[in-house]
C-alpha atoms as one frame of an Amber mdcrd trajectory, in Angstrom:
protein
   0.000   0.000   0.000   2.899   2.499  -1.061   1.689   6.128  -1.128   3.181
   8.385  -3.853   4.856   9.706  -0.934   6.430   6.242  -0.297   6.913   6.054
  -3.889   9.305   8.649  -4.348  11.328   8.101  -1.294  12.050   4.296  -2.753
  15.643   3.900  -3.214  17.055   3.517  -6.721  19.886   1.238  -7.352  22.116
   2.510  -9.674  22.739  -1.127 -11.380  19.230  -0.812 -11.923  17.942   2.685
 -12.647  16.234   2.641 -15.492  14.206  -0.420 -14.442  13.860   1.305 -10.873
  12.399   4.376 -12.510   9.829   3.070 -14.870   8.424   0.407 -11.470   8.132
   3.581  -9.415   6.539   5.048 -12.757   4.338   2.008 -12.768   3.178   2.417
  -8.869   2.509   5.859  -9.400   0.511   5.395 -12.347  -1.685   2.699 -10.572
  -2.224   4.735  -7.401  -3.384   7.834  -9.700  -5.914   5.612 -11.936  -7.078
   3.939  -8.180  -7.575   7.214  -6.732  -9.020   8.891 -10.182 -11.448   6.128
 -10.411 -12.777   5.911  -6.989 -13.200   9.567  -6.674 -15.705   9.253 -10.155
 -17.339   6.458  -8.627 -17.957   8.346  -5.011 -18.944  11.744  -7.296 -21.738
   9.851  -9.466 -22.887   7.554  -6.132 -21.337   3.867  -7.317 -20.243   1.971
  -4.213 -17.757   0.071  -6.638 -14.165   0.797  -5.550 -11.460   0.130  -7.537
  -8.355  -1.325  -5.765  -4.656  -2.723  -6.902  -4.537  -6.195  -6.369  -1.125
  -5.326  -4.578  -3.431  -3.979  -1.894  -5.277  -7.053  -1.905  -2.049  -9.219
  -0.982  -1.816 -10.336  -4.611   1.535  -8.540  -4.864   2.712  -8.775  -8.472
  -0.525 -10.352  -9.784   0.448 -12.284 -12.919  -2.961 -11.143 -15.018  -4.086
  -7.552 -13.034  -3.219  -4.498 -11.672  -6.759  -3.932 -10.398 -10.042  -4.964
  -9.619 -13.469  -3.445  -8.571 -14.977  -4.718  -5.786 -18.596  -4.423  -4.440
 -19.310  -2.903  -1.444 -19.230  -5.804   0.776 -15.220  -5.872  -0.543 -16.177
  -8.728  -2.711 -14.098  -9.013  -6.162 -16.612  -8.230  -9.137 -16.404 -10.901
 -11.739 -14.130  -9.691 -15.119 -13.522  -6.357 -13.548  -9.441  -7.284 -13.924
  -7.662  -4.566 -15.466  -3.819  -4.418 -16.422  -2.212  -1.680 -17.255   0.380
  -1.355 -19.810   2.850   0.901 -20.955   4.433  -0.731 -23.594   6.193   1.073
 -26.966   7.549   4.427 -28.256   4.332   5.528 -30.023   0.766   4.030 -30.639
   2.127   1.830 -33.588   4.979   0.559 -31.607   2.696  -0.168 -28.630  -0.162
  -2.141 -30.200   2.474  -4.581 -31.943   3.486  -5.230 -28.477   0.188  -5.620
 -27.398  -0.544  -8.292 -30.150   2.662 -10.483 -29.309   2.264 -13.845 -27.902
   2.940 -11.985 -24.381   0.153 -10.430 -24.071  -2.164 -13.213 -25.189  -2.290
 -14.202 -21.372  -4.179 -10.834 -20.754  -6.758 -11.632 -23.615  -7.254 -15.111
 -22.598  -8.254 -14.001 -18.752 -10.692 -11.308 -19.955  -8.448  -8.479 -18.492
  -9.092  -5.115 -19.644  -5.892  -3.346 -21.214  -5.221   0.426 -19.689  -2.762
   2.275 -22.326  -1.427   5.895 -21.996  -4.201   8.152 -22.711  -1.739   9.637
 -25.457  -1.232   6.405 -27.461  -5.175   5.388 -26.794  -6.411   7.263 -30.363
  -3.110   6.299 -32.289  -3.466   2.330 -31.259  -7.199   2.546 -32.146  -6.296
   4.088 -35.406  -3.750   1.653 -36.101  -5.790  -1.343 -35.160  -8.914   0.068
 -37.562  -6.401   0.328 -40.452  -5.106  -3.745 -39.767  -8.713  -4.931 -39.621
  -9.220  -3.084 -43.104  -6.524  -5.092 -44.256  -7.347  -7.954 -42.699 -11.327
  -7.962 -44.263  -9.790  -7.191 -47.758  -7.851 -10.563 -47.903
């Protein structure tokens, strides 16, 4: 249950910055979307609550980053979401997202979370290989 605050004040081992950087990157990222979300849900009067599934005690959850749970705390069914930030640019990050990797995410039902500024360039991208995909 790190806190941003916690977050920052992680140690980064210089063997391993990059990698260091872009996890505390990664826990910041989920506690904004967890606290983003729940605030929407408390403004328009859902009792849903999102939650990491680090919080949960699934630490480093194979499948998801999240799930929404009811407000009895119980885990709503196919409410897994993952997030990903994967690639240099939309094009770069939906081949990624079609590797054999990911298929694991696909196969459980999870829900995909991309950068909001590769979101319209993936969809784009995706729309232009069904085209080509229907005209074979």
């Amino acid at each position: 249950t790190k806190s941003l605050k916690d977050i920052a004040k992680s140690k980064v081992n210089p063997n391993f910055k990059d990698q260091n950087i872009k996890q505390q990157a990664g826990f910041s990222a989920e506690n904004k979307y967890t606290a983003r979300q729940n605030a929407e849900n408390i403004i328009n009067g859902k009792t849903n609550r999102t939650i990491r599934t680090d919080d949960l005690g699934r630490v480093n959850d194979p499948l998801f980053d999240h799930v929404e749970i009811d407000s009895s705390g119980n885990i709503i069914a196919d409410s897994g979401l993952q997030m990903k930030f994967v690639g240099s640019d939309a094009k770069s990050a939906l081949s990624k997202l079609e590797s054999k990797e990911y298929q694991k995410y696909i196969d459980a039902n999870a829900k995909l979370s991309v950068p909001s500024d590769f979101y319209n360039g993936i969809k784009e991208e995706a729309q232009k290989k069904i085209k080509i995909l229907q005209n074979n």
